Amino acid sequence: FRNLENLQKSPCVLLWFLPTTCIFFCFLFFNTMSTGFTKPSFSVALLSSSFLARRMFSVGGTAPIEDLHIECTVCKKDSKLAINKKTSLSLQCGHMIQCTECRDYNLEKMLRCERCCIEIVGIFPSGCSPNCPRNSTTVKATALCAVCGSHLRKEARCCKSSPLLKECKKKMRRYITVLVQNPSLIKSPTPQDRPCSHYTLCQFCKNSVTKGHRSSTACKLCRTSKKRPSNPIEYTEAPPLKKQCTLGTLAQLAETFEESESASSSKTLESPEREHPHSPRFGESVGSVPVWALLNIR
């Protein structure tokens, strides 16, 4: 239609044109709302044969964190991101929670990816010297970036404390996080049902998944019941104290030893002499020396 006069002369066309235009703009509006800033710039599922599926994504952008929608690896649906009281992230569906240890572990790998560092924070720290391993890329097929799939730079311990690398790591930590499956929702878990390497089975009941390492792998219920002894030892009397080694104690011990020596010598005089088949090694015996003479307490 070239002008509005032709549009007004045809009411049937006008009735068809207005609803179609409204539907078109409504489609654009809802499509923008669903595919705008409410989606993270990247979202990657971390798959492993030893752990359950995890989700790594970026939380940076112009929209608030509460407006982000993340695909849950359990229900396979987009769920809104929520912030708990302890400033930890989780999904509103309740299937996934944040793991800061997994974030730091994957952050160390992403710091070795030049492409991701430049796209996310705008800088990539190079090696600390011309011979630094960080200047060369890895050749292993497994040493790939989980986000873009490019080869990582070689790990270099010599420049881990450089100011530029610390600044890049600090910025990356604000933009990246990792969600793992909620361990409280895992029923009858097995060693393969661990959300990540930072979770394990309770060392007492083996029926729940808890976060911890080595001796601290006890669930909340077992911390209050199984670790404490069921029948604590009750002392009716105080245990006897050990005697301290003092000069008085040594003198008393020397007197007791003298009495036993005198008693044994009197018995030897009454009994007949015994023939010694061999002569003494260091000459004739001169008798025993009393303990008090050695201690010099008299």
Coordinates of N, CA and C in Angstrom, one line a residue, residues 69-179:
H69 N 19.5 -17.6 32.3 CA 18.9 -18.9 32.2 C 19.9 -19.9 31.7
I70 N 20.1 -20.9 32.5 CA 21.1 -22.0 32.2 C 20.4 -23.3 32.0
E71 N 20.9 -24.0 31.0 CA 20.4 -25.4 30.7 C 20.9 -26.3 31.8
C72 N 19.9 -27.0 32.5 CA 20.3 -28.0 33.5 C 20.7 -29.3 32.8
T73 N 21.7 -29.9 33.3 CA 22.2 -31.2 32.8 C 21.4 -32.3 33.3
V74 N 20.5 -32.1 34.2 CA 19.6 -33.2 34.8 C 18.3 -33.3 34.1
C75 N 17.6 -32.2 34.1 CA 16.2 -32.1 33.5 C 16.3 -31.6 32.1
K76 N 17.4 -31.2 31.6 CA 17.6 -30.7 30.2 C 16.7 -29.5 29.8
K77 N 16.4 -28.7 30.8 CA 15.5 -27.5 30.6 C 16.3 -26.3 31.1
D78 N 15.9 -25.1 30.5 CA 16.5 -23.9 30.9 C 15.9 -23.5 32.3
S79 N 16.8 -23.2 33.2 CA 16.4 -22.8 34.6 C 17.0 -21.5 34.9
K80 N 16.3 -20.7 35.7 CA 16.8 -19.4 36.1 C 17.9 -19.5 37.2
L81 N 18.9 -18.7 37.1 CA 20.0 -18.7 38.1 C 19.6 -18.0 39.3
A82 N 19.9 -18.6 40.5 CA 19.5 -18.0 41.8 C 20.8 -17.8 42.6
I83 N 20.7 -16.8 43.5 CA 21.8 -16.5 44.4 C 21.3 -16.8 45.8
N84 N 22.0 -17.7 46.5 CA 21.6 -18.1 47.9 C 22.1 -17.1 48.9
K85 N 21.8 -17.3 50.1 CA 22.2 -16.4 51.2 C 23.8 -16.3 51.4
K86 N 24.4 -17.5 51.1 CA 25.9 -17.5 51.2 C 26.6 -17.1 49.9
T87 N 25.9 -16.3 49.1 CA 26.5 -15.8 47.8 C 26.9 -16.9 46.9
S88 N 26.4 -18.1 47.0 CA 26.6 -19.2 46.1 C 25.5 -19.3 45.1
L89 N 25.8 -19.8 43.9 CA 24.9 -19.8 42.8 C 24.2 -21.2 42.8
S90 N 23.0 -21.3 42.3 CA 22.3 -22.5 42.1 C 21.2 -22.3 41.0
L91 N 20.6 -23.4 40.6 CA 19.5 -23.3 39.6 C 18.2 -23.4 40.4
Q92 N 17.2 -22.7 39.9 CA 15.9 -22.7 40.6 C 15.2 -24.0 40.5
C93 N 15.6 -24.9 39.6 CA 15.0 -26.2 39.5 C 15.5 -27.1 40.6
G94 N 16.6 -26.7 41.3 CA 17.2 -27.4 42.4 C 18.1 -28.6 42.1
H95 N 18.4 -28.8 40.8 CA 19.2 -29.9 40.4 C 20.7 -29.6 40.5
M96 N 21.1 -28.4 40.4 CA 22.6 -28.1 40.3 C 22.9 -26.9 41.3
I97 N 24.1 -27.1 41.8 CA 24.7 -26.1 42.7 C 26.1 -25.7 42.3
Q98 N 26.6 -24.6 42.9 CA 27.9 -24.1 42.5 C 29.0 -24.9 43.2
C99 N 30.2 -25.1 42.5 CA 31.4 -25.7 43.1 C 32.5 -24.8 42.8
T100 N 33.0 -24.1 43.8 CA 34.1 -23.1 43.5 C 35.4 -23.8 43.3
E101 N 35.6 -25.0 43.8 CA 36.9 -25.7 43.5 C 37.0 -26.1 42.1
C102 N 35.8 -26.6 41.5 CA 35.8 -26.9 40.0 C 36.0 -25.6 39.2
R103 N 35.5 -24.5 39.6 CA 35.7 -23.3 38.9 C 37.2 -22.9 38.9
D104 N 37.9 -23.0 40.0 CA 39.3 -22.6 40.1 C 40.1 -23.6 39.3
Y105 N 39.7 -24.9 39.2 CA 40.5 -25.9 38.5 C 40.4 -25.6 37.0
N106 N 39.2 -25.3 36.5 CA 39.0 -25.0 35.1 C 39.5 -23.7 34.7
L107 N 39.5 -22.8 35.7 CA 40.1 -21.4 35.5 C 41.6 -21.5 35.1
E108 N 42.3 -22.4 35.8 CA 43.7 -22.6 35.5 C 43.9 -23.0 34.1
K109 N 43.1 -23.9 33.6 CA 43.2 -24.3 32.2 C 42.8 -23.2 31.2
M110 N 41.8 -22.4 31.5 CA 41.4 -21.4 30.6 C 42.4 -20.3 30.5
L111 N 43.2 -20.1 31.6 CA 44.3 -19.1 31.6 C 45.4 -19.5 30.6
R112 N 45.4 -20.7 30.2 CA 46.4 -21.2 29.2 C 45.8 -21.1 27.7
C113 N 44.6 -20.7 27.6 CA 44.0 -20.6 26.3 C 44.0 -19.1 25.9
E114 N 44.8 -18.8 24.8 CA 44.9 -17.4 24.4 C 43.6 -16.9 23.8
R115 N 42.9 -17.7 23.1 CA 41.6 -17.2 22.5 C 40.6 -16.8 23.5
C116 N 40.4 -17.7 24.5 CA 39.4 -17.4 25.5 C 39.8 -16.2 26.4
C117 N 41.0 -16.1 26.8 CA 41.5 -15.0 27.6 C 41.2 -13.6 26.9
I118 N 41.5 -13.6 25.6 CA 41.3 -12.3 24.9 C 39.8 -12.0 24.7
E119 N 39.0 -13.0 24.4 CA 37.6 -12.8 24.2 C 36.9 -12.4 25.5
I120 N 37.3 -13.0 26.6 CA 36.6 -12.8 27.9 C 37.1 -11.5 28.6
V121 N 38.4 -11.4 28.9 CA 38.9 -10.3 29.6 C 39.8 -9.3 28.8
G122 N 40.1 -9.7 27.6 CA 40.8 -8.8 26.7 C 42.3 -8.8 26.8
I123 N 42.9 -9.6 27.6 CA 44.3 -9.7 27.7 C 44.7 -11.2 27.8
F124 N 46.0 -11.5 27.4 CA 46.6 -12.8 27.6 C 48.0 -12.6 28.0
P125 N 48.3 -13.1 29.2 CA 49.7 -12.9 29.7 C 50.6 -13.9 29.0
S126 N 51.6 -13.4 28.4 CA 52.6 -14.2 27.7 C 53.6 -14.8 28.7
G127 N 54.6 -15.5 28.2 CA 55.6 -16.1 29.1 C 56.5 -15.0 29.8
C128 N 57.1 -15.4 30.9 CA 58.0 -14.5 31.6 C 59.3 -14.3 31.0
S129 N 59.7 -15.2 30.1 CA 61.0 -15.1 29.5 C 60.9 -15.7 28.1
P130 N 61.9 -15.5 27.2 CA 61.8 -16.2 25.9 C 61.8 -17.7 25.9
N131 N 62.4 -18.3 27.0 CA 62.4 -19.7 27.1 C 61.3 -20.3 28.0
C132 N 60.3 -19.4 28.3 CA 59.2 -19.9 29.2 C 58.4 -20.9 28.4
P133 N 57.9 -22.0 29.1 CA 57.0 -22.9 28.4 C 55.7 -22.4 28.0
R134 N 55.3 -21.3 28.6 CA 54.0 -20.7 28.3 C 54.0 -20.1 26.8
N135 N 55.1 -19.9 26.2 CA 55.2 -19.3 24.9 C 54.9 -20.4 23.8
S136 N 54.9 -21.6 24.2 CA 54.6 -22.7 23.2 C 53.3 -23.4 23.5
T137 N 52.7 -24.0 22.5 CA 51.4 -24.7 22.7 C 51.7 -26.2 22.9
T138 N 50.7 -26.9 23.5 CA 50.9 -28.3 23.7 C 50.5 -29.1 22.5
V139 N 51.0 -30.3 22.4 CA 50.8 -31.2 21.2 C 49.8 -32.3 21.6
K140 N 49.5 -32.5 22.9 CA 48.6 -33.6 23.3 C 47.2 -33.3 22.8
A141 N 46.6 -34.4 22.4 CA 45.2 -34.3 21.9 C 44.2 -34.0 23.0
T142 N 44.6 -34.4 24.3 CA 43.7 -34.2 25.4 C 43.8 -32.8 26.0
A143 N 44.9 -32.1 25.7 CA 45.2 -30.8 26.3 C 44.5 -29.7 25.4
L144 N 43.1 -29.7 25.4 CA 42.4 -28.8 24.6 C 41.5 -28.0 25.6
C145 N 41.2 -26.8 25.1 CA 40.3 -25.9 25.9 C 38.9 -26.4 25.9
A146 N 38.2 -26.5 27.0 CA 36.8 -27.0 27.1 C 35.8 -26.1 26.5
V147 N 36.2 -24.8 26.3 CA 35.2 -23.9 25.7 C 35.3 -23.8 24.2
C148 N 36.5 -23.5 23.7 CA 36.7 -23.3 22.2 C 37.3 -24.4 21.5
G149 N 37.9 -25.4 22.3 CA 38.5 -26.5 21.7 C 39.9 -26.3 21.1
S150 N 40.5 -25.2 21.3 CA 41.9 -24.9 20.8 C 42.9 -25.5 21.7
H151 N 44.2 -25.6 21.2 CA 45.3 -26.2 22.0 C 45.7 -25.2 23.1
L152 N 46.0 -25.7 24.2 CA 46.4 -24.9 25.4 C 47.9 -24.6 25.3
R153 N 48.3 -23.5 26.0 CA 49.7 -23.3 26.2 C 50.2 -24.2 27.2
K154 N 51.5 -24.5 27.2 CA 52.1 -25.4 28.1 C 52.1 -24.7 29.5
E155 N 52.0 -25.6 30.5 CA 51.9 -25.1 31.9 C 53.3 -24.7 32.3
A156 N 53.4 -23.5 32.9 CA 54.6 -22.9 33.4 C 54.5 -22.5 34.8
R157 N 55.3 -23.1 35.7 CA 55.3 -22.7 37.1 C 56.1 -21.5 37.4
C158 N 57.0 -21.2 36.5 CA 57.9 -20.1 36.7 C 57.2 -18.7 36.8
C159 N 56.1 -18.6 36.1 CA 55.4 -17.3 36.0 C 54.0 -17.3 36.6
K160 N 53.7 -18.2 37.5 CA 52.4 -18.3 38.1 C 52.1 -17.1 39.0
S161 N 53.2 -16.5 39.6 CA 53.0 -15.4 40.5 C 53.3 -14.1 39.8
S162 N 53.3 -14.0 38.5 CA 53.5 -12.7 37.8 C 52.3 -11.8 38.0
P163 N 52.5 -10.5 38.1 CA 51.4 -9.6 38.3 C 50.3 -9.6 37.2
L164 N 50.8 -9.7 35.9 CA 49.8 -9.8 34.8 C 49.0 -11.0 34.9
L165 N 49.5 -12.1 35.2 CA 48.8 -13.4 35.3 C 47.8 -13.3 36.5
K166 N 48.2 -12.7 37.6 CA 47.3 -12.6 38.7 C 46.1 -11.7 38.4
E167 N 46.4 -10.6 37.6 CA 45.3 -9.7 37.3 C 44.3 -10.4 36.3
C168 N 44.9 -11.2 35.4 CA 44.0 -11.9 34.4 C 43.2 -13.0 35.2
K169 N 43.8 -13.6 36.1 CA 43.0 -14.7 36.9 C 41.9 -14.0 37.7
K170 N 42.2 -12.9 38.3 CA 41.2 -12.2 39.1 C 40.0 -11.8 38.3
K171 N 40.2 -11.3 37.1 CA 39.1 -10.9 36.2 C 38.3 -12.1 35.7
M172 N 39.1 -13.2 35.4 CA 38.4 -14.4 34.9 C 37.5 -15.0 35.9
R173 N 37.9 -14.9 37.2 CA 37.1 -15.5 38.3 C 35.8 -14.8 38.4
R174 N 35.6 -13.6 38.0 CA 34.4 -12.9 38.1 C 33.4 -13.3 37.0
Y175 N 33.9 -13.9 35.9 CA 33.1 -14.1 34.7 C 32.8 -15.6 34.6
I176 N 33.4 -16.5 35.3 CA 33.2 -18.0 35.0 C 32.8 -18.6 36.3
T177 N 31.9 -19.6 36.2 CA 31.6 -20.5 37.3 C 31.2 -21.8 36.8
V178 N 31.1 -22.8 37.7 CA 30.8 -24.2 37.4 C 29.7 -24.7 38.3
L179 N 28.7 -25.3 37.7 CA 27.6 -25.9 38.5 C 27.8 -27.5 38.4

